[in-house]
Coordinates of C-alpha atoms and ligand atoms in Angstrom, one line a residue:
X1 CA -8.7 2.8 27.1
X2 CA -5.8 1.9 24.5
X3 CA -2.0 4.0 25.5
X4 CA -1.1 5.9 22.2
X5 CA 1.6 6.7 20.4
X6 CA 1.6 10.1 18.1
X7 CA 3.9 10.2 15.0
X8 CA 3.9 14.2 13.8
X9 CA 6.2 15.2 10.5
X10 CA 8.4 18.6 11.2
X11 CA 10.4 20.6 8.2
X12 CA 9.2 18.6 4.9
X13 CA 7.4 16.2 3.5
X14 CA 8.1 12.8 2.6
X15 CA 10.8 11.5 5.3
X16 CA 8.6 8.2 5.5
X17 CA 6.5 9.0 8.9
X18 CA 4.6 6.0 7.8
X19 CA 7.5 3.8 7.6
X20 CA 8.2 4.9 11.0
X21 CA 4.7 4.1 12.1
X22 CA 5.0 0.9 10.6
X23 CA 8.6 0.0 12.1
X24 CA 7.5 1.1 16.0
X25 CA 4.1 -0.8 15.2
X26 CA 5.8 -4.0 14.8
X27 CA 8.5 -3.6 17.5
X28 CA 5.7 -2.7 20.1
X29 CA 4.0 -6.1 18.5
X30 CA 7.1 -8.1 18.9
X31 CA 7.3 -7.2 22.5
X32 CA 3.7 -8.9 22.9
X33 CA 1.3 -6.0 22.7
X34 CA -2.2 -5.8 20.9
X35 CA -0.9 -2.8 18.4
X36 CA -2.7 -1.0 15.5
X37 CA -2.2 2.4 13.1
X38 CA -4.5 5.0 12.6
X39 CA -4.0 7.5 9.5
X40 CA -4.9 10.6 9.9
X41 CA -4.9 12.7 6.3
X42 CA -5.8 16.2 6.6
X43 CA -7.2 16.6 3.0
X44 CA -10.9 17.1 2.3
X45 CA -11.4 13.5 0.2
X46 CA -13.6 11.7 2.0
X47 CA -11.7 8.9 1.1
X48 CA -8.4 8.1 -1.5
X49 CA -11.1 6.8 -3.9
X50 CA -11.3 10.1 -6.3
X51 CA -7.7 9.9 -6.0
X52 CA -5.1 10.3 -9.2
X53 CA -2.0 8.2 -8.9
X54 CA -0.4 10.4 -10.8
X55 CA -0.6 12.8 -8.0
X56 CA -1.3 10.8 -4.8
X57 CA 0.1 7.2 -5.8
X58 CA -1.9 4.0 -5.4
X59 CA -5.2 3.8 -3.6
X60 CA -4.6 1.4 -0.6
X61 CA -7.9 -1.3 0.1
X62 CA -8.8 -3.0 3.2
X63 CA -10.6 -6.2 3.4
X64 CA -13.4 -4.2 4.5
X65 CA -13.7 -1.7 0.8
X66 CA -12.8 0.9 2.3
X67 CA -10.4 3.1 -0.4
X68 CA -7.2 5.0 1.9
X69 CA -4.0 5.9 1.4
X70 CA -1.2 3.6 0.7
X71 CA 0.5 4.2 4.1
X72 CA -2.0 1.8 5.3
X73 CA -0.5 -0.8 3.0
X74 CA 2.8 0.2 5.3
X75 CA 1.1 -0.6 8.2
X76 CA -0.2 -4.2 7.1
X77 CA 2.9 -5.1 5.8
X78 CA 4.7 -4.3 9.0
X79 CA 2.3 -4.8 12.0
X80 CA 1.0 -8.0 9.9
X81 CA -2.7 -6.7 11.2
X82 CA -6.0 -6.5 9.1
X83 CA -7.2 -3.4 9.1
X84 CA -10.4 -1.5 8.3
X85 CA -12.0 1.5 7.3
X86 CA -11.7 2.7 11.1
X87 CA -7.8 3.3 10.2
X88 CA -8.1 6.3 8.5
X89 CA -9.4 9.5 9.1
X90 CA -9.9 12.7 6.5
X91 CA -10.6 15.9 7.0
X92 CA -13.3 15.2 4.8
X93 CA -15.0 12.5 6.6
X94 CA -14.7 14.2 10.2
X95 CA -16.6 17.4 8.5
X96 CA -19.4 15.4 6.7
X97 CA -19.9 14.0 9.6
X98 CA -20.0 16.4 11.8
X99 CA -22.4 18.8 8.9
X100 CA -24.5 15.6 9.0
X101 CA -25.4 16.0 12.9
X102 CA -25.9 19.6 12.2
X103 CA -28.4 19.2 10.0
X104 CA -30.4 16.4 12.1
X105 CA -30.1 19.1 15.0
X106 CA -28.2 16.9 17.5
X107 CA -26.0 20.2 18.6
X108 CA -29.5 21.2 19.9
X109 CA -29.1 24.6 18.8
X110 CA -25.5 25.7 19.1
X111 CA -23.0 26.7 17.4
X112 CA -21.3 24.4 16.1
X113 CA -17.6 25.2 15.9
X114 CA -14.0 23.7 14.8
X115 CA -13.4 23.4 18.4
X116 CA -14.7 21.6 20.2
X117 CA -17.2 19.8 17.2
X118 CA -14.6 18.7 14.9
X119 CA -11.7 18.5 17.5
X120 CA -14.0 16.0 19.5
X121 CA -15.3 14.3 16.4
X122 CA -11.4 13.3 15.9
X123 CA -10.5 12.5 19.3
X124 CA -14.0 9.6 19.6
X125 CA -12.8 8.3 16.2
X126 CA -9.3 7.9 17.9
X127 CA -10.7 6.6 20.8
X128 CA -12.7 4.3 18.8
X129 CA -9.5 2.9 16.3
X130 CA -8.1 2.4 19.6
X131 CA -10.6 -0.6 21.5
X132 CA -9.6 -3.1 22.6
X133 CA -5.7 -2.6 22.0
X134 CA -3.0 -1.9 24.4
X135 CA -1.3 1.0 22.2
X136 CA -2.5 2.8 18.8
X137 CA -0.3 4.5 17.1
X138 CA -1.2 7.7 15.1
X139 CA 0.1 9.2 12.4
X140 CA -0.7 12.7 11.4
X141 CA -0.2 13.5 7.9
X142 CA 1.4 16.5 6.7
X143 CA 4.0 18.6 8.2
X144 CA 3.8 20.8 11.5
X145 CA 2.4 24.2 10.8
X146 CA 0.4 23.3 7.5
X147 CA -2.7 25.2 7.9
X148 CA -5.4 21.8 7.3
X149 CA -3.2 20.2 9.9
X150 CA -4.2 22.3 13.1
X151 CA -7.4 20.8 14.2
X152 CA -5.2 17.5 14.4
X153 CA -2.8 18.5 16.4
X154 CA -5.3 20.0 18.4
X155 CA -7.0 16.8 18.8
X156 CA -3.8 15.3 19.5
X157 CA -3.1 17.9 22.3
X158 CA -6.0 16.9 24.4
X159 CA -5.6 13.6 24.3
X160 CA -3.1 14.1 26.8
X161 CA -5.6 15.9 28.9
X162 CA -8.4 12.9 28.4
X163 CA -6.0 9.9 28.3
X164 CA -3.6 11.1 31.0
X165 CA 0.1 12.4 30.0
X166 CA 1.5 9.1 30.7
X167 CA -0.7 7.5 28.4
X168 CA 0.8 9.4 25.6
X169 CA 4.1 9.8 23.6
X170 CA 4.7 12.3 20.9
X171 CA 7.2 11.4 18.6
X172 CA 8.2 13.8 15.9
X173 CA 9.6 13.3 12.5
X174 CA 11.9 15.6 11.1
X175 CA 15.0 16.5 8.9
X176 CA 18.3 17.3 9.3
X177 CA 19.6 18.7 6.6
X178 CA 23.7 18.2 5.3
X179 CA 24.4 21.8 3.6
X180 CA 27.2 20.3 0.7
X181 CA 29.0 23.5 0.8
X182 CA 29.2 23.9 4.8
X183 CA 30.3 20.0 4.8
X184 CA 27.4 19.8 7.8
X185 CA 24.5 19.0 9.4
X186 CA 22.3 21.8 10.5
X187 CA 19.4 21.4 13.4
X188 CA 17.8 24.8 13.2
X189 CA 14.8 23.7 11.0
X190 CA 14.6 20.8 13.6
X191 CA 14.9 23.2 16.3
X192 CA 12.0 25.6 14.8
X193 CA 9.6 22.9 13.7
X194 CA 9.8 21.6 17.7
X195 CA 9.2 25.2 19.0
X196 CA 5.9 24.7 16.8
X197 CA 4.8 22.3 18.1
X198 CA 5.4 23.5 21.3
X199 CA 3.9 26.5 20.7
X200 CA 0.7 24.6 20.3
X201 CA 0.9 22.6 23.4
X202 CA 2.6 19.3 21.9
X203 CA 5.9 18.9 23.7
X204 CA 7.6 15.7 21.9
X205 CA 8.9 12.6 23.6
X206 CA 11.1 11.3 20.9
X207 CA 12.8 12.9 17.8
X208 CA 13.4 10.8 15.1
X209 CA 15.9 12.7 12.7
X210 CA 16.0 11.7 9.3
X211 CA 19.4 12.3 7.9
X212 CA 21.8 11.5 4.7
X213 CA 25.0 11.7 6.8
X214 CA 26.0 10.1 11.1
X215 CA 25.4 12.4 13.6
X216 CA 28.0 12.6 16.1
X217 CA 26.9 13.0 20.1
X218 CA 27.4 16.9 20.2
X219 CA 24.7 17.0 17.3
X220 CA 22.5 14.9 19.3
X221 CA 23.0 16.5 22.8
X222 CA 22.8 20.0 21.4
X223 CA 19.2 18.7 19.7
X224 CA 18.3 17.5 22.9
X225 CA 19.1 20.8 25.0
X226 CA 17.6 22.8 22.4
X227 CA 14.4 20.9 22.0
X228 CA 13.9 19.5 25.5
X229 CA 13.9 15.7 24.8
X230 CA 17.2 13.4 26.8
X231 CA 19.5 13.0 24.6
X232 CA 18.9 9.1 24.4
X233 CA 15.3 10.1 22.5
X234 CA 17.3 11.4 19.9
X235 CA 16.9 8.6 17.3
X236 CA 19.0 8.9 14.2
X237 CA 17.7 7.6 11.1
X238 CA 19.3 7.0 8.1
X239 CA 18.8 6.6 4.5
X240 CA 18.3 3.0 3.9
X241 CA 18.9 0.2 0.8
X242 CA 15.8 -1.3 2.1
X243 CA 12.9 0.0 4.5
X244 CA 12.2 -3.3 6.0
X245 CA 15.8 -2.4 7.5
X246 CA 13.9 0.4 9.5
X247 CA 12.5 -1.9 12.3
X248 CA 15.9 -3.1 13.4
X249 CA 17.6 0.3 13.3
X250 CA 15.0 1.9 15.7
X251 CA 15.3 -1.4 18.5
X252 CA 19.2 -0.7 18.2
X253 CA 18.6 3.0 19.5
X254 CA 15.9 1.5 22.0
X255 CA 13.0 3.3 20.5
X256 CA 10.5 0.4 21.7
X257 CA 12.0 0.4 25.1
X258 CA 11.7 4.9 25.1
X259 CA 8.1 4.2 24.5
X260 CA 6.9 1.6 26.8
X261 CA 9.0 3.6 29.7
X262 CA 7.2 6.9 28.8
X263 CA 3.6 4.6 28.6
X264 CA 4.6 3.1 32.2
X265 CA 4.4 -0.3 30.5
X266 CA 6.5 -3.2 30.3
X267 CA 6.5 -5.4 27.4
X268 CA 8.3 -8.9 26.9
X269 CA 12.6 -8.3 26.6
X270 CA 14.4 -8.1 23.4
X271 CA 11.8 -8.6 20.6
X272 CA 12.7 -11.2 18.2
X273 CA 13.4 -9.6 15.1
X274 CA 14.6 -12.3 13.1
X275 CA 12.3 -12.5 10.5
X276 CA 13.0 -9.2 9.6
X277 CA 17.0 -9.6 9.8
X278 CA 16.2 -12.6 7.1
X279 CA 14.1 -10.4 4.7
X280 CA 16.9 -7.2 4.7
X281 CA 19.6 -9.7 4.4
X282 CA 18.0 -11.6 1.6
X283 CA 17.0 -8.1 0.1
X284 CA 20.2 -6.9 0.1
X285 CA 22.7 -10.0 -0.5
X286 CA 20.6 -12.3 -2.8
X287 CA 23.1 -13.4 -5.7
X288 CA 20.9 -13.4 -8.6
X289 CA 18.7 -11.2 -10.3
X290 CA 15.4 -11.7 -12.1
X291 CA 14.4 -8.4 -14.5
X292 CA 10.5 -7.8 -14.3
X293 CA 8.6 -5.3 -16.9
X294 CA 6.0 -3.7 -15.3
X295 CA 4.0 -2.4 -18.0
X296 CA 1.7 0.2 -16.5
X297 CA 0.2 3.6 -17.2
X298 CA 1.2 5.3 -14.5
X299 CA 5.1 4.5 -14.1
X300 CA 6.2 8.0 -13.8
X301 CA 4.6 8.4 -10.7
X302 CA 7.3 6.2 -7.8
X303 CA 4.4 5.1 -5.6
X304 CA 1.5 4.0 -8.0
X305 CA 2.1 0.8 -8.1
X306 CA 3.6 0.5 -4.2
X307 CA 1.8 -3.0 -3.1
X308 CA 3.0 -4.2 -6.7
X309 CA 6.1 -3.3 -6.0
X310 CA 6.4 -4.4 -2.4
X311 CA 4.8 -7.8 -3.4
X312 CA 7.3 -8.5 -6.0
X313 CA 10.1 -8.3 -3.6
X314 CA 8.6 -10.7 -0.8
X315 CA 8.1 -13.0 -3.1
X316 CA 12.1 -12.5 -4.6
X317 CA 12.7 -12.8 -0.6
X318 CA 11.5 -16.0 -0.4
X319 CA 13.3 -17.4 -3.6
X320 CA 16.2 -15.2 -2.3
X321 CA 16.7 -13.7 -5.8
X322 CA 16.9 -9.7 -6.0
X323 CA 13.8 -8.3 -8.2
X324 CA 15.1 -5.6 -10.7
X325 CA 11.5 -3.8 -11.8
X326 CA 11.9 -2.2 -15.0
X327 CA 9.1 0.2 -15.9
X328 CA 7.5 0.2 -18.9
X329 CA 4.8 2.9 -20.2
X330 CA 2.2 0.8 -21.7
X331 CA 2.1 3.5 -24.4
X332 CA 5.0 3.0 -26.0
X333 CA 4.6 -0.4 -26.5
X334 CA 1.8 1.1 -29.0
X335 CA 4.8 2.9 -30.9
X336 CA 7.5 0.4 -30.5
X337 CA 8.3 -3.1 -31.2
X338 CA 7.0 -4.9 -28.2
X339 CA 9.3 -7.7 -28.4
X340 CA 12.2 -5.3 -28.5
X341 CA 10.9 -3.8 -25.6
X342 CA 10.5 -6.4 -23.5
X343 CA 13.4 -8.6 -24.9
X344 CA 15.0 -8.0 -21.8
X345 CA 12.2 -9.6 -19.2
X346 CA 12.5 -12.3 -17.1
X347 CA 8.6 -12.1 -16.5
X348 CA 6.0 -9.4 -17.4
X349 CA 3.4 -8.0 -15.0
X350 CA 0.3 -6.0 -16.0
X351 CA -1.2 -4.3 -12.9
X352 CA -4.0 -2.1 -12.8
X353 CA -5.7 0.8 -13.9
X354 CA -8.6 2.7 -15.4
X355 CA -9.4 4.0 -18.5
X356 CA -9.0 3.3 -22.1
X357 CA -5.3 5.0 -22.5
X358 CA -2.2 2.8 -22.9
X359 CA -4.7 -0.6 -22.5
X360 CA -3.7 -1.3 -26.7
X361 CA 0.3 -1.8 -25.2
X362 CA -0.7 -3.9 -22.5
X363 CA -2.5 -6.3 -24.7
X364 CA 0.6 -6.3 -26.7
X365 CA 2.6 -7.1 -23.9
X366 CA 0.2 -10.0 -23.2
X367 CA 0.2 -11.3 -26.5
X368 CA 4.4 -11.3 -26.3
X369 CA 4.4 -12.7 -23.3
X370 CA 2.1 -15.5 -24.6
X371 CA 3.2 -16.4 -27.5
X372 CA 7.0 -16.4 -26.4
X373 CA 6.2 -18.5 -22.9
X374 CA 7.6 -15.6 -21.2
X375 CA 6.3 -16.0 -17.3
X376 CA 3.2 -13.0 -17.2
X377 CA 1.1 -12.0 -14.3
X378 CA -2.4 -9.8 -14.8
X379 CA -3.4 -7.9 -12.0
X380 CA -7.1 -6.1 -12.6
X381 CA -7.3 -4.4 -15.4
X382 CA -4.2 -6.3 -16.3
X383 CA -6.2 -9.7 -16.2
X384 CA -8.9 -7.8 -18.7
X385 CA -6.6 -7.1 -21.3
X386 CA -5.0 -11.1 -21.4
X387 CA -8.6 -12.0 -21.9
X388 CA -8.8 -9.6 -24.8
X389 CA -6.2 -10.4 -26.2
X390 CA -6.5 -14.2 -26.1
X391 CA -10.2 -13.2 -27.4
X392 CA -9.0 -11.3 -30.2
X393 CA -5.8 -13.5 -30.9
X394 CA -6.7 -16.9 -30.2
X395 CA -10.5 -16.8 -30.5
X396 CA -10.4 -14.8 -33.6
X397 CA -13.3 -12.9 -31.6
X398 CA -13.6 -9.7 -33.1
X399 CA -15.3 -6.3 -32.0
X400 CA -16.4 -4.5 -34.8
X401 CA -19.0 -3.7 -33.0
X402 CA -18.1 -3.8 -29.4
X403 CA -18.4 0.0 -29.1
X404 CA -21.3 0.5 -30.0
X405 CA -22.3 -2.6 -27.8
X406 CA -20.6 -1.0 -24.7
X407 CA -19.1 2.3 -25.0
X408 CA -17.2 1.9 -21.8
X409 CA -15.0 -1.4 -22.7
X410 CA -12.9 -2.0 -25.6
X411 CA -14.1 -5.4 -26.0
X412 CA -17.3 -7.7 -25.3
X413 CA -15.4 -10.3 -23.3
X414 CA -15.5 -7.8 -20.6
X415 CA -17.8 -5.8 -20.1
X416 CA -20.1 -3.8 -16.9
X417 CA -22.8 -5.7 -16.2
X418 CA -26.6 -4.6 -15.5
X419 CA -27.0 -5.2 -12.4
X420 CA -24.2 -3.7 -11.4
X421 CA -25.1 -1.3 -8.2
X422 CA -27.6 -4.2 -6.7
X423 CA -24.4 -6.6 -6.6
X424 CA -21.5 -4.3 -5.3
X425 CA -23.0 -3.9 -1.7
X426 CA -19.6 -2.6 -0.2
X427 CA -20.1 1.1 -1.9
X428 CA -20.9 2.5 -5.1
X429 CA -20.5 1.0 -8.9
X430 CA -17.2 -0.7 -8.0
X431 CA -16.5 -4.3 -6.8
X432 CA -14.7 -3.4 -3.4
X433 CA -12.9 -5.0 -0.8
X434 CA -12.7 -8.6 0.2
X435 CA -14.7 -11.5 -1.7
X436 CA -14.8 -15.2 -1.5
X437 CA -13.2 -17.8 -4.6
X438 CA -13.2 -20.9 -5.6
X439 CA -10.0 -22.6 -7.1
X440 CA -10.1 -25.2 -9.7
X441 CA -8.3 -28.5 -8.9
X442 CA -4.8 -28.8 -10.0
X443 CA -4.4 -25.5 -11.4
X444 CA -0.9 -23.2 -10.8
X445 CA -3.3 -20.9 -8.6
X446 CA -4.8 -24.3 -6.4
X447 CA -1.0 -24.9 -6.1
X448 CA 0.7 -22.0 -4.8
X449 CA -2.4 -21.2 -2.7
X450 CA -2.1 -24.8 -0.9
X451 CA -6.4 -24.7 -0.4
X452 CA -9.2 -24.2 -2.9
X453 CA -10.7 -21.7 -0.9
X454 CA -9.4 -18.2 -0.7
X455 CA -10.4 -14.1 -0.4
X456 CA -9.0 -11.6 -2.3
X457 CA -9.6 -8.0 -2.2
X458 CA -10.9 -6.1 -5.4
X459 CA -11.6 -2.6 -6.7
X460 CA -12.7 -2.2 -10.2
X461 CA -15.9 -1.8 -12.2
X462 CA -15.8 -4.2 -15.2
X463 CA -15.7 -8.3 -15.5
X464 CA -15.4 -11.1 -17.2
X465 CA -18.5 -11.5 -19.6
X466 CA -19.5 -15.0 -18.6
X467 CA -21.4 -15.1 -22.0
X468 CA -17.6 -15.4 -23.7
X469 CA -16.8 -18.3 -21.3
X470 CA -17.1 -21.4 -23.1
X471 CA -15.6 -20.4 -26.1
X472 CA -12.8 -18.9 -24.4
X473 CA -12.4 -22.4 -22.2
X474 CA -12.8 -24.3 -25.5
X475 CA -10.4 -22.3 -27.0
X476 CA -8.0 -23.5 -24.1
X477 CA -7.9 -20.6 -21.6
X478 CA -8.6 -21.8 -18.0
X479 CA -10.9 -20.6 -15.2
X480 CA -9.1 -21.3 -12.7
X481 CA -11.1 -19.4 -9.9
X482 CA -14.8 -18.4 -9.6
X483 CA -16.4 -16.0 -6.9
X484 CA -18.9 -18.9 -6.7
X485 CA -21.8 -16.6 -5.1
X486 CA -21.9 -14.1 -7.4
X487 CA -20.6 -16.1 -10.2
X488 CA -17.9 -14.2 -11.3
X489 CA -14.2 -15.7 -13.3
X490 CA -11.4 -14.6 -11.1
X491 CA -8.1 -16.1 -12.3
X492 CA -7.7 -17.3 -15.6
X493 CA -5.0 -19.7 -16.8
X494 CA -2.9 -20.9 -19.6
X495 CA -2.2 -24.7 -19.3
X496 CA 0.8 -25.6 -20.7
X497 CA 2.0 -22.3 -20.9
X498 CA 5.5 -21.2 -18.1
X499 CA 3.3 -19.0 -16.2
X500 CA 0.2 -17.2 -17.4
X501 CA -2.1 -16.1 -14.6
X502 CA -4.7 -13.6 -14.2
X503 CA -6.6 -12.1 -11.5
X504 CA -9.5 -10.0 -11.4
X505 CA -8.5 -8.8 -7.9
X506 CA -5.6 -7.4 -6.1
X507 CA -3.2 -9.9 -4.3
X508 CA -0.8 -7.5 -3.2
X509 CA -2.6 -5.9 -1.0
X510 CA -2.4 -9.1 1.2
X511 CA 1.6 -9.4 0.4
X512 CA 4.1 -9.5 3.2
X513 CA 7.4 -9.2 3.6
X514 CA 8.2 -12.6 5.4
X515 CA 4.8 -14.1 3.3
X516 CA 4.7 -13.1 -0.2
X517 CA 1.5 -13.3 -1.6
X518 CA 0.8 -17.1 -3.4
X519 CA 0.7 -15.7 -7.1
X520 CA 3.7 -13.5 -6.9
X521 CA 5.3 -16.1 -5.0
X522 CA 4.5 -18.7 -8.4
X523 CA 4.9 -15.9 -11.0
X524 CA 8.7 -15.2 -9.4
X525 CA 9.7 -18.5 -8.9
X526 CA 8.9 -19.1 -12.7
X527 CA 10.9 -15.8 -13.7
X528 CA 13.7 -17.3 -11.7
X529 CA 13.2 -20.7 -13.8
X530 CA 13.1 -18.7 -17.1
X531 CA 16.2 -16.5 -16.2
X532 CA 17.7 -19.8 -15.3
X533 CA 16.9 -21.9 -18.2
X534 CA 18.2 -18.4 -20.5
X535 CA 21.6 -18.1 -19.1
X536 CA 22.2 -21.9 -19.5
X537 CA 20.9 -21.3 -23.6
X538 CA 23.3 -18.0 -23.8
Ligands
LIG601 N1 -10.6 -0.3 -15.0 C1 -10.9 -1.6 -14.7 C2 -12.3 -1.8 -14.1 O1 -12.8 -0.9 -13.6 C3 -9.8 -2.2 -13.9 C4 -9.7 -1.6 -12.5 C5 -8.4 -2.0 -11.8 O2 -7.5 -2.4 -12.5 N2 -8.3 -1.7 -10.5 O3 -12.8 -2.9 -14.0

């Protein structure tokens, strides 16, 4: 059986238990262990699939099509792991499936209960996320005391009494507050949301204190008395410019080293974090900028576009240029004057999304970036709306009637096919997960690749109407990647043009930090040329 590691959240929300997760993931990793993350969410979604962005930020997706939450995208980037649909639990899934047995009898009879039936249902699933490693880490979601939270903690209780105490570490997330007009620190919501814990049986190994301002020693010795951890497992965590900065911080404070003492284990010495000392330093320090317009329909929301996000700034790692993202609502591209707008872009990137609202702008963005040679990425529905507009601009392909044709797509050239359900075997009406593609020979997407075979993950519903193909390719737009199977356009491309690639999938979910993903990578380093080439005009 696996060792494991429990991340809780005490006082509020949001102080980046994930990040955490991520940060002792890879440090347990460096130190030669078989590590993975398990998400717990205590919501009643099955899945993050029915999810709004606007409310719950971007849907996360594993190679495997399975829809979570985008702390999983944390964990990838960090641990540098695949992971799968067995990383992440919901309240809702643990209850279907425990109302499933019910109904098929296998209780035999009794009655079946929140404890034990749903507390054990959690605990195999942990067990399960955990085979064949050496320590799974766990993060519950939510804060300590939430009401859909208890059955978790539960679980989490007795896992000490199945695994053995020293097979376990708690480690608890919380706030310390700085009161502005008091000019201090204050430990009593630390101190209560502890004695919660506690009250429930969990008795933490580790406090890591999130905080805007140092913490001297009396702070952390009085935590420690008051809360019954050594003072040593007092971790202080500050705000940081950069989270990949979050690895390094915990090793100083010998978090990894806390851990594999409580666990009885012994790891290899002083992990080599080097990688990550070059990616904050390059972060942080990179002289110049490039300015990217991220013309979306969900830019009020901070986390909708995450992976996007995240992406961007591996690949400005690697070409050690800082990535400013400037967000633009699609919308008021609709109102404005586009190339005002987006005067001010070094490159423009079109990510996803569904539904008809603000897709008008992003054509408009496509059509500036194209006609002005200004470096332009699709992503998903993003790649959709450069084929309509090259359609509509280029091809003079008009659709009058495409409406009545499709009610569902704004335009013919793509479009929901028949057969949709018999193809998408991975779940539902959408395209999910990871799929095979050809590249074409000496195209920008065979280059920065480096091999003409690749898999990219996907989630979305409509494609490219292969009926449109050759008058699109004679009209000079190429396919520069085919899911060969299933015969399906992928990526197209603009020859000639500075950088114009689209893809019907989502590359930056496979992004990370010391690999940026092969398109982001080629659509930054030709922002860079373009910002380049512009201050030399100026
Ligand atoms: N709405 C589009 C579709 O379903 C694009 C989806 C996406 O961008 N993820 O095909």
């Amino acid at each position: 059986m696996s060792k494991y590691v429990f991340i809780t959240g005490g006082v509020v929300s949001s102080l980046g238990k994930g990040i955490t997760a991520g940060s002792i993931g890879t440090l347990l990793k460096k130190r030669g262990l078989k590590v993975s993350i398990l998400k717990i969410d205590p919501y009643l979604n099955v899945d993050a699939g029915t999810m709004n962005p606007f409310q719950h930020g971007e849907v996360f997706v594993t190679d495997d099509g399975a829809e979570t939450d985008l702390d999983l995208g944390h964990y990838e980037r960090f641990i540098d792991e695949t992971l799968s649909e067995r990383n992440s639990i919901t309240t809702g899934k643990i209850y279907s499936s425990v109302i499933k047995k019910e109904r098929r009898g296998d209780y035999l009879g009794g009655t079946v209960q929140v404890i034990p039936h749903i507390t054990n249902d959690i605990q195999e699933r942990i067990i399960r996320a955990g085979e064949g490693l050496d320590v799974l880490i766990v993060e519950i979601g939510g804060t300590v005391g939430d009401i859909e939270g208890q059955p978790f903690l539960e679980a989490i209780r007795q896992m000490a009494v199945r695994a053995g105490r020293e097979n376990v570490v708690y480690c608890h997330v919380t706030l310390i507050p700085y009161l502005e007009a008091a000019k201090e620190l204050k430990t009593k919501p630390t101190q209560h949301s502890v004695q919660e814990l506690r009250r429930i049986g969990i008795l933490p190994n580790i406090l890591v204190c999130r905080t805007s301002h140092a913490m001297d020693d009396g702070m952390k010795h009085k935590i420690a008395l008051f809360c019954d951890v050594p003072p040593e497992a007092v971790i202080e965590v500050r705000d940081e410019p950069t989270i990949y900065n979050v690895p390094a911080s915990l090793h100083r404070q010998g978090v990894d080293d806390l851990i594999l003492q409580n666990l009885g284990m012994s790891g290899v010495s002083g992990p080599d974090l080097s990688d990550w000392h070059t990616v904050s330093d390059r972060y942080m320090n990179s002289p110049e900028e490039v300015k990217i317009a991220l013309v979306g329909k969900y830019v009020q929301h901070k986390d909708a576009y995450l992976s996007v996000v995240e992406a961007l700034h591996h690949a400005g790692i690697a070409h050690s240029v800082r990535v400013n993202i400037v967000s633009v609502e699609s919308e008021d591209l609709e109102t404005g004057d586009p190339a005002e707008i987006l005067k001010f872009a070094d490159g423009v990137l079109i990510p996803g999304g569904f539904g008809d609202r603000g897709v008008e702008g992003m054509i408009l963005a496509a059509k500036y970036a194209r006609e002005n040679n200004v470096p332009l990425f699709g992503i998903c529905l993003g790649m959709q709306m450069m084929v309509v507009e090259f359609a509509r601009n280029v091809c003079k392909l008009h659709e009058a009637h495409s409406k009545e044709m499709n009610p569902a797509t704004i335009h013919p050239v793509i479009h929901l096919m028949e057969e949709q359900e018999g193809i998408h075997d991975k779940g539902g009406t959408m395209r999910l997960g990871a799929y095979p593609c050809d590249l074409a020979e000496g195209t920008n997407s065979a280059k920065v690749y480096g091999e003409l075979h690749i898999s990219e993950r996907h989630r979305h519903r409509y494609e490219f109407n292969n009926a449109y193909r050759e008058r699109l390719e004679n009209a000079g737009l190429k396919v520069a990647g085919v899911c060969t199977e299933r015969n399906l356009v992928e990526i197209v491309e603009l020859p000639g043009h500075i950088w114009y690639v689209g893809g019907q999938f989502h590359g930056e979910y496979k992004s990370r930090p010391a690999r940026p993903h092969p398109l982001f990578d080629g659509f930054i380093e030709a922002a860079a040329r373009y910002m380049r080439d512009r201050a030399k005009e100026a």
